[in-house]
Coordinates of N, CA and C in Angstrom, one line a residue:
M1 N -137.9 39.5 -149.1 CA -138.4 40.8 -148.7 C -138.3 41.7 -149.9
S2 N -139.3 42.4 -150.2 CA -139.3 43.3 -151.4 C -139.3 44.8 -150.9
I3 N -138.7 45.6 -151.8 CA -138.7 47.0 -151.5 C -139.9 47.6 -152.3
Q4 N -140.7 48.3 -151.5 CA -141.9 49.0 -152.2 C -141.5 50.4 -152.6
E5 N -141.8 50.7 -153.8 CA -141.6 52.1 -154.3 C -142.8 52.9 -154.0
I6 N -142.5 54.1 -153.6 CA -143.6 55.1 -153.3 C -143.6 56.1 -154.4
P7 N -144.6 56.0 -155.3 CA -144.6 56.9 -156.5 C -144.6 58.4 -156.2
V8 N -145.2 58.8 -155.1 CA -145.3 60.3 -154.9 C -144.9 60.5 -153.4
F9 N -144.1 61.5 -153.2 CA -143.7 61.8 -151.9 C -143.4 63.3 -151.8
S10 N -143.5 63.8 -150.6 CA -143.3 65.3 -150.4 C -141.9 65.7 -150.2
S11 N -141.6 66.9 -150.3 CA -140.2 67.4 -150.0 C -139.9 67.2 -148.6
T12 N -140.9 67.2 -147.7 CA -140.6 67.0 -146.3 C -140.2 65.5 -146.1
E13 N -140.8 64.6 -146.7 CA -140.4 63.2 -146.7 C -139.0 63.0 -147.2
F14 N -138.7 63.7 -148.3 CA -137.3 63.6 -148.9 C -136.3 64.1 -147.9
R15 N -136.6 65.3 -147.3 CA -135.6 65.8 -146.3 C -135.4 64.9 -145.1
T16 N -136.5 64.3 -144.7 CA -136.5 63.3 -143.6 C -135.6 62.1 -143.9
A17 N -135.7 61.6 -145.1 CA -134.9 60.5 -145.6 C -133.4 60.9 -145.7
M18 N -133.2 62.1 -146.2 CA -131.8 62.6 -146.4 C -131.1 62.8 -145.0
R19 N -131.8 63.0 -144.0 CA -131.2 63.1 -142.6 C -130.4 61.9 -142.2
N20 N -130.7 60.8 -142.9 CA -130.0 59.5 -142.6 C -128.7 59.4 -143.4
V21 N -128.5 60.3 -144.3 CA -127.2 60.2 -145.1 C -126.2 61.1 -144.4
P22 N -125.1 60.5 -143.9 CA -124.1 61.4 -143.2 C -123.4 62.2 -144.2
G23 N -123.0 63.4 -143.8 CA -122.3 64.3 -144.7 C -121.2 65.1 -143.9
A24 N -120.1 65.3 -144.6 CA -119.1 66.2 -143.9 C -119.7 67.6 -143.8
V25 N -119.5 68.2 -142.7 CA -120.0 69.6 -142.5 C -118.9 70.5 -143.0
S26 N -119.3 71.5 -143.8 CA -118.4 72.5 -144.3 C -119.0 73.8 -144.3
I27 N -118.1 74.8 -144.5 CA -118.6 76.2 -144.7 C -118.0 76.6 -146.1
V28 N -118.9 77.1 -146.9 CA -118.4 77.7 -148.2 C -118.4 79.2 -148.0
T29 N -117.3 79.8 -148.4 CA -117.1 81.2 -148.2 C -116.8 81.9 -149.5
T30 N -117.1 83.1 -149.6 CA -116.8 83.9 -150.8 C -116.8 85.4 -150.5
G31 N -116.2 86.1 -151.5 CA -116.2 87.6 -151.3 C -115.0 88.0 -150.5
T32 N -114.9 89.4 -150.4 CA -113.8 90.0 -149.7 C -114.4 91.0 -148.8
R33 N -113.7 91.4 -147.7 CA -114.2 92.4 -146.8 C -114.6 93.7 -147.5
P34 N -115.6 94.3 -147.1 CA -116.6 94.0 -146.1 C -117.8 93.1 -146.7
G35 N -117.6 92.6 -147.9 CA -118.7 91.9 -148.5 C -118.5 90.4 -148.5
R36 N -118.0 89.8 -147.4 CA -117.8 88.4 -147.3 C -119.2 87.7 -147.0
H37 N -119.3 86.5 -147.5 CA -120.5 85.7 -147.3 C -120.1 84.3 -147.1
G38 N -120.9 83.5 -146.3 CA -120.6 82.1 -146.1 C -121.8 81.4 -145.6
L39 N -121.8 80.1 -145.8 CA -122.9 79.3 -145.4 C -122.4 77.9 -145.0
T40 N -123.2 77.2 -144.1 CA -122.9 75.9 -143.8 C -123.6 75.0 -144.8
L41 N -122.9 73.9 -145.2 CA -123.5 72.9 -146.1 C -122.9 71.5 -145.9
T42 N -123.6 70.5 -146.3 CA -123.1 69.2 -146.4 C -123.1 68.6 -147.8
A43 N -123.6 69.5 -148.7 CA -123.7 69.0 -150.1 C -122.4 69.5 -150.9
G44 N -121.3 68.9 -150.7 CA -120.1 69.2 -151.4 C -119.3 67.9 -151.6
C45 N -118.5 67.9 -152.6 CA -117.6 66.7 -152.8 C -116.5 67.0 -153.8
S46 N -115.6 66.1 -153.8 CA -114.5 66.1 -154.8 C -115.2 65.7 -156.2
L47 N -114.7 66.3 -157.2 CA -115.2 66.0 -158.6 C -114.2 65.3 -159.4
S48 N -113.0 65.9 -159.5 CA -111.9 65.3 -160.3 C -110.6 65.6 -159.7
T49 N -109.6 64.7 -160.0 CA -108.3 65.0 -159.6 C -107.4 65.6 -160.7
E50 N -107.8 65.4 -162.0 CA -107.1 66.0 -163.1 C -108.1 66.6 -164.0
P51 N -108.4 67.9 -164.0 CA -107.8 68.8 -163.1 C -108.5 68.7 -161.7
S52 N -107.8 69.2 -160.7 CA -108.4 69.1 -159.3 C -109.6 70.1 -159.3
S53 N -110.7 69.5 -158.9 CA -112.0 70.3 -158.9 C -112.9 69.7 -157.9
V54 N -113.8 70.5 -157.4 CA -114.8 70.1 -156.4 C -116.1 70.7 -156.8
L55 N -117.2 70.2 -156.2 CA -118.5 70.9 -156.4 C -119.2 71.1 -155.1
V56 N -119.9 72.2 -155.0 CA -120.8 72.5 -153.9 C -122.1 72.9 -154.4
C57 N -123.2 72.5 -153.6 CA -124.5 72.8 -154.0 C -125.1 73.9 -153.0
V58 N -125.4 75.0 -153.6 CA -125.8 76.2 -152.7 C -127.2 76.6 -153.1
N59 N -128.0 76.8 -152.0 CA -129.4 77.2 -152.2 C -129.4 78.6 -152.8
K60 N -130.3 78.8 -153.8 CA -130.3 80.1 -154.5 C -130.7 81.3 -153.6
S61 N -131.4 81.0 -152.4 CA -131.8 82.0 -151.5 C -130.7 82.4 -150.5
A62 N -129.6 81.7 -150.5 CA -128.5 82.0 -149.6 C -127.7 83.3 -150.0
G63 N -127.3 84.0 -149.0 CA -126.6 85.3 -149.3 C -125.3 85.1 -150.1
A64 N -124.7 83.9 -149.9 CA -123.4 83.6 -150.6 C -123.6 83.3 -152.1
H65 N -124.8 82.9 -152.5 CA -125.1 82.4 -153.8 C -124.7 83.4 -154.9
D66 N -125.3 84.6 -154.8 CA -125.0 85.6 -155.9 C -123.5 86.1 -155.8
T67 N -123.0 86.1 -154.6 CA -121.6 86.6 -154.4 C -120.6 85.6 -155.1
I68 N -120.9 84.3 -155.0 CA -120.1 83.3 -155.7 C -120.1 83.6 -157.2
K69 N -121.3 83.8 -157.7 CA -121.4 84.1 -159.2 C -120.7 85.3 -159.6
R70 N -120.9 86.4 -158.7 CA -120.3 87.7 -159.0 C -118.8 87.7 -158.9
S71 N -118.3 87.1 -157.8 CA -116.8 87.1 -157.6 C -116.1 86.0 -158.4
G72 N -116.8 85.0 -158.8 CA -116.1 83.9 -159.6 C -115.2 83.0 -158.7
S73 N -115.4 83.0 -157.4 CA -114.5 82.2 -156.6 C -115.3 81.8 -155.3
F74 N -114.8 80.8 -154.7 CA -115.3 80.3 -153.3 C -114.2 79.4 -152.7
C75 N -114.3 79.3 -151.4 CA -113.5 78.4 -150.6 C -114.3 77.4 -149.9
W76 N -114.1 76.1 -150.1 CA -114.8 75.0 -149.4 C -114.0 74.6 -148.2
N77 N -114.5 74.9 -147.0 CA -113.8 74.6 -145.8 C -114.4 73.4 -145.1
I78 N -113.7 72.3 -144.9 CA -114.2 71.1 -144.2 C -114.0 71.3 -142.7
L79 N -115.1 71.3 -141.9 CA -115.0 71.7 -140.5 C -114.4 70.5 -139.7
A80 N -113.7 70.9 -138.6 CA -113.1 70.0 -137.7 C -114.2 69.7 -136.5
A81 N -113.9 68.7 -135.7 CA -114.8 68.2 -134.7 C -115.3 69.4 -133.8
H82 N -114.4 70.3 -133.5 CA -114.7 71.4 -132.5 C -115.4 72.6 -133.1
H83 N -115.9 72.5 -134.4 CA -116.5 73.6 -135.1 C -118.0 73.6 -135.1
A84 N -118.7 72.8 -134.2 CA -120.1 72.7 -134.3 C -120.8 74.1 -134.1
A85 N -120.3 74.9 -133.2 CA -120.9 76.2 -133.0 C -120.7 77.1 -134.2
L86 N -119.5 77.0 -134.8 CA -119.3 77.8 -136.0 C -120.2 77.4 -137.2
A87 N -120.4 76.1 -137.3 CA -121.4 75.5 -138.3 C -122.8 76.1 -138.0
Q88 N -123.2 76.2 -136.8 CA -124.5 76.8 -136.5 C -124.6 78.2 -136.8
K89 N -123.5 79.0 -136.5 CA -123.4 80.4 -136.9 C -123.6 80.6 -138.4
F90 N -122.8 79.8 -139.2 CA -122.9 80.0 -140.6 C -124.2 79.4 -141.2
A91 N -124.9 78.7 -140.4 CA -126.2 78.2 -140.8 C -127.3 79.2 -140.5
G92 N -126.9 80.3 -139.9 CA -127.8 81.4 -139.5 C -128.6 81.1 -138.3
Q93 N -128.2 80.2 -137.4 CA -128.9 79.9 -136.2 C -129.0 81.1 -135.2
D94 N -128.0 82.0 -135.3 CA -128.0 83.1 -134.4 C -128.5 84.4 -135.1
G95 N -129.0 84.2 -136.3 CA -129.6 85.4 -137.0 C -128.6 86.2 -137.8
S96 N -127.3 85.9 -137.6 CA -126.2 86.7 -138.3 C -126.2 86.4 -139.8
K97 N -125.8 87.4 -140.5 CA -125.7 87.3 -142.0 C -124.4 88.0 -142.4
G98 N -123.9 87.7 -143.6 CA -122.8 88.4 -144.2 C -121.5 88.4 -143.4
D99 N -120.8 89.5 -143.5 CA -119.5 89.6 -142.9 C -119.4 89.4 -141.4
I100 N -120.5 89.6 -140.7 CA -120.5 89.4 -139.2 C -120.3 88.0 -138.8
R101 N -120.6 87.0 -139.7 CA -120.4 85.6 -139.4 C -118.9 85.3 -139.2
F102 N -118.1 86.1 -139.8 CA -116.6 85.9 -139.7 C -116.0 86.4 -138.4
S103 N -116.8 86.9 -137.5 CA -116.3 87.4 -136.2 C -115.8 86.3 -135.3
E104 N -116.1 85.0 -135.6 CA -115.6 83.9 -134.9 C -114.7 83.0 -135.8
G105 N -113.7 82.4 -135.3 CA -112.8 81.6 -136.1 C -111.7 82.5 -136.6
L106 N -110.6 81.8 -137.0 CA -109.4 82.5 -137.5 C -109.4 82.3 -139.1
W107 N -109.5 83.4 -139.8 CA -109.6 83.4 -141.2 C -108.4 83.9 -141.9
R108 N -108.1 83.4 -143.1 CA -107.0 83.9 -143.9 C -107.4 83.9 -145.4
E109 N -106.6 84.4 -146.3 CA -106.9 84.3 -147.7 C -105.8 83.4 -148.3
L110 N -106.2 82.6 -149.3 CA -105.2 81.8 -150.0 C -105.0 82.5 -151.3
A111 N -105.5 82.0 -152.4 CA -105.2 82.5 -153.8 C -106.3 83.5 -154.3
T112 N -107.5 83.1 -154.1 CA -108.6 83.9 -154.7 C -109.1 85.1 -153.9
G113 N -108.8 85.1 -152.6 CA -109.3 86.1 -151.7 C -110.5 85.7 -150.9
A114 N -111.1 84.5 -151.3 CA -112.2 84.0 -150.5 C -111.6 83.6 -149.1
P115 N -112.4 83.8 -148.0 CA -111.9 83.4 -146.7 C -111.7 81.9 -146.6
S116 N -110.6 81.6 -146.0 CA -110.2 80.2 -145.7 C -110.0 80.0 -144.2
L117 N -110.7 79.0 -143.6 CA -110.7 78.8 -142.1 C -109.3 78.1 -141.8
V118 N -108.5 78.8 -141.0 CA -107.2 78.3 -140.6 C -107.2 76.9 -140.0
E119 N -108.2 76.7 -139.1 CA -108.2 75.4 -138.3 C -109.1 74.3 -139.0
A120 N -109.5 74.5 -140.2 CA -110.3 73.5 -140.9 C -109.5 72.2 -141.1
V121 N -110.2 71.1 -141.3 CA -109.6 69.9 -141.7 C -108.8 70.1 -143.0
C122 N -109.5 70.7 -143.9 CA -108.9 71.1 -145.2 C -109.7 72.2 -145.8
S123 N -109.1 73.0 -146.6 CA -109.8 74.1 -147.3 C -109.3 74.0 -148.8
F124 N -110.3 74.2 -149.7 CA -110.0 74.2 -151.1 C -110.5 75.5 -151.7
D125 N -109.5 76.3 -152.1 CA -109.7 77.6 -152.6 C -109.9 77.5 -154.1
C126 N -111.1 77.9 -154.6 CA -111.5 77.6 -156.0 C -111.9 78.8 -156.8
R127 N -111.5 78.7 -158.1 CA -112.1 79.6 -159.1 C -113.3 78.9 -159.7
L128 N -114.4 79.6 -159.8 CA -115.6 79.1 -160.4 C -115.4 78.7 -161.9
S129 N -115.5 77.4 -162.2 CA -115.3 77.0 -163.6 C -116.6 76.7 -164.3
D130 N -117.7 76.4 -163.5 CA -119.0 76.2 -164.1 C -120.1 76.2 -163.1
S131 N -121.3 76.4 -163.5 CA -122.5 76.3 -162.6 C -123.6 75.7 -163.4
Y132 N -124.5 75.0 -162.6 CA -125.6 74.3 -163.2 C -126.9 74.6 -162.3
D133 N -127.9 74.9 -163.0 CA -129.2 75.1 -162.3 C -129.7 73.7 -161.8
A134 N -130.1 73.6 -160.6 CA -130.7 72.4 -160.1 C -131.8 72.6 -159.1
G135 N -132.9 73.1 -159.7 CA -134.1 73.4 -158.8 C -133.8 74.5 -157.9
S136 N -134.0 74.3 -156.6 CA -133.8 75.3 -155.5 C -132.3 75.7 -155.3
H137 N -131.4 74.9 -155.9 CA -130.0 75.1 -155.7 C -129.2 75.3 -157.0
T138 N -128.0 75.8 -156.9 CA -127.1 75.8 -158.0 C -125.9 75.0 -157.7
I139 N -125.5 74.1 -158.6 CA -124.3 73.3 -158.4 C -123.1 74.2 -159.0
F140 N -122.2 74.5 -158.1 CA -121.0 75.3 -158.5 C -119.8 74.4 -158.6
V141 N -119.2 74.4 -159.7 CA -118.0 73.6 -159.9 C -116.8 74.5 -159.8
G142 N -115.8 74.2 -158.9 CA -114.7 75.0 -158.7 C -113.4 74.3 -159.0
A143 N -112.5 75.0 -159.8 CA -111.2 74.5 -160.1 C -110.3 74.9 -158.9
V144 N -109.7 73.9 -158.2 CA -108.9 74.2 -157.0 C -107.6 74.8 -157.4
V145 N -107.4 76.0 -156.9 CA -106.2 76.8 -157.2 C -105.2 76.8 -156.0
A146 N -105.7 76.5 -154.8 CA -104.9 76.4 -153.6 C -105.6 75.6 -152.6
Q147 N -104.9 75.0 -151.7 CA -105.5 74.2 -150.6 C -104.6 74.3 -149.4
A148 N -105.3 74.0 -148.2 CA -104.6 73.9 -147.0 C -105.1 72.7 -146.2
T149 N -104.3 72.0 -145.5 CA -104.7 70.8 -144.8 C -104.1 70.7 -143.5
N150 N -104.9 70.3 -142.5 CA -104.5 70.0 -141.1 C -104.7 68.6 -140.8
V151 N -103.7 67.7 -141.0 CA -103.9 66.3 -140.9 C -104.2 65.8 -139.5
D152 N -104.0 66.6 -138.5 CA -104.3 66.2 -137.1 C -105.7 66.5 -136.7
R153 N -106.6 67.0 -137.6 CA -107.9 67.4 -137.2 C -108.9 66.2 -137.5
E154 N -109.9 66.0 -136.6 CA -111.0 65.1 -136.9 C -112.1 65.8 -137.6
P155 N -112.8 65.2 -138.6 CA -113.9 65.9 -139.2 C -115.2 65.9 -138.5
L156 N -116.0 66.9 -138.7 CA -117.3 67.0 -138.1 C -118.3 66.5 -139.2
V157 N -119.2 65.6 -138.8 CA -120.2 65.1 -139.7 C -121.6 65.5 -139.2
Y158 N -122.6 65.4 -140.1 CA -124.0 65.7 -139.7 C -124.8 64.5 -140.2
V159 N -125.6 63.9 -139.2 CA -126.5 62.8 -139.6 C -127.6 62.8 -138.5
K160 N -128.8 62.4 -139.0 CA -129.9 62.3 -138.1 C -130.2 63.6 -137.3
G161 N -129.9 64.7 -137.9 CA -130.1 66.0 -137.3 C -129.2 66.4 -136.2
E162 N -128.0 65.8 -136.2 CA -127.0 66.1 -135.1 C -125.6 66.1 -135.7
F163 N -124.8 66.9 -135.1 CA -123.3 67.0 -135.4 C -122.7 65.8 -134.7
M164 N -121.8 65.1 -135.3 CA -121.1 64.0 -134.7 C -119.6 64.0 -135.2
V165 N -118.8 63.2 -134.5 CA -117.4 62.9 -134.9 C -117.3 61.4 -135.2
P166 N -116.8 61.1 -136.3 CA -116.7 59.6 -136.6 C -115.8 58.9 -135.7
R167 N -116.1 57.7 -135.3 CA -115.3 56.9 -134.5 C -114.2 56.2 -135.3
R168 N -113.0 56.1 -134.7 CA -112.0 55.4 -135.5 C -112.0 53.9 -135.1

């Protein structure tokens, strides 16, 4: 059996294919009251252990995008299984924007002042160390300056257009 290459495809076809790639659901937060911003994303990962760093990919049209650049910090919060409604809120499903999104969940500040979700599987508080233009998105690289972990939490994942909890 051979794999056929399709030389030209649309962004819709690409998004459809990417729905098959499971991703950890997270909320990236930035700013301080009353100018906090946050968004749901699955495009984040660890980058390096020495020095500890992560990367998140943020759409340039997102409210948090310019705040990350301006503040020079962000917190990458990996959501737990019970956070599906919070993920939808930060994805803008209810029409909320900016600081109002933080009306749900318990939030604290670690080192940078960016909001950290207390009940997250883990949160990585980062100072922005670099950014790269990547079409519709910017890749933000963060040097981890603080973290919090809840080892008893199960992660929330997104695949095939649905939130799921991995089976053990």
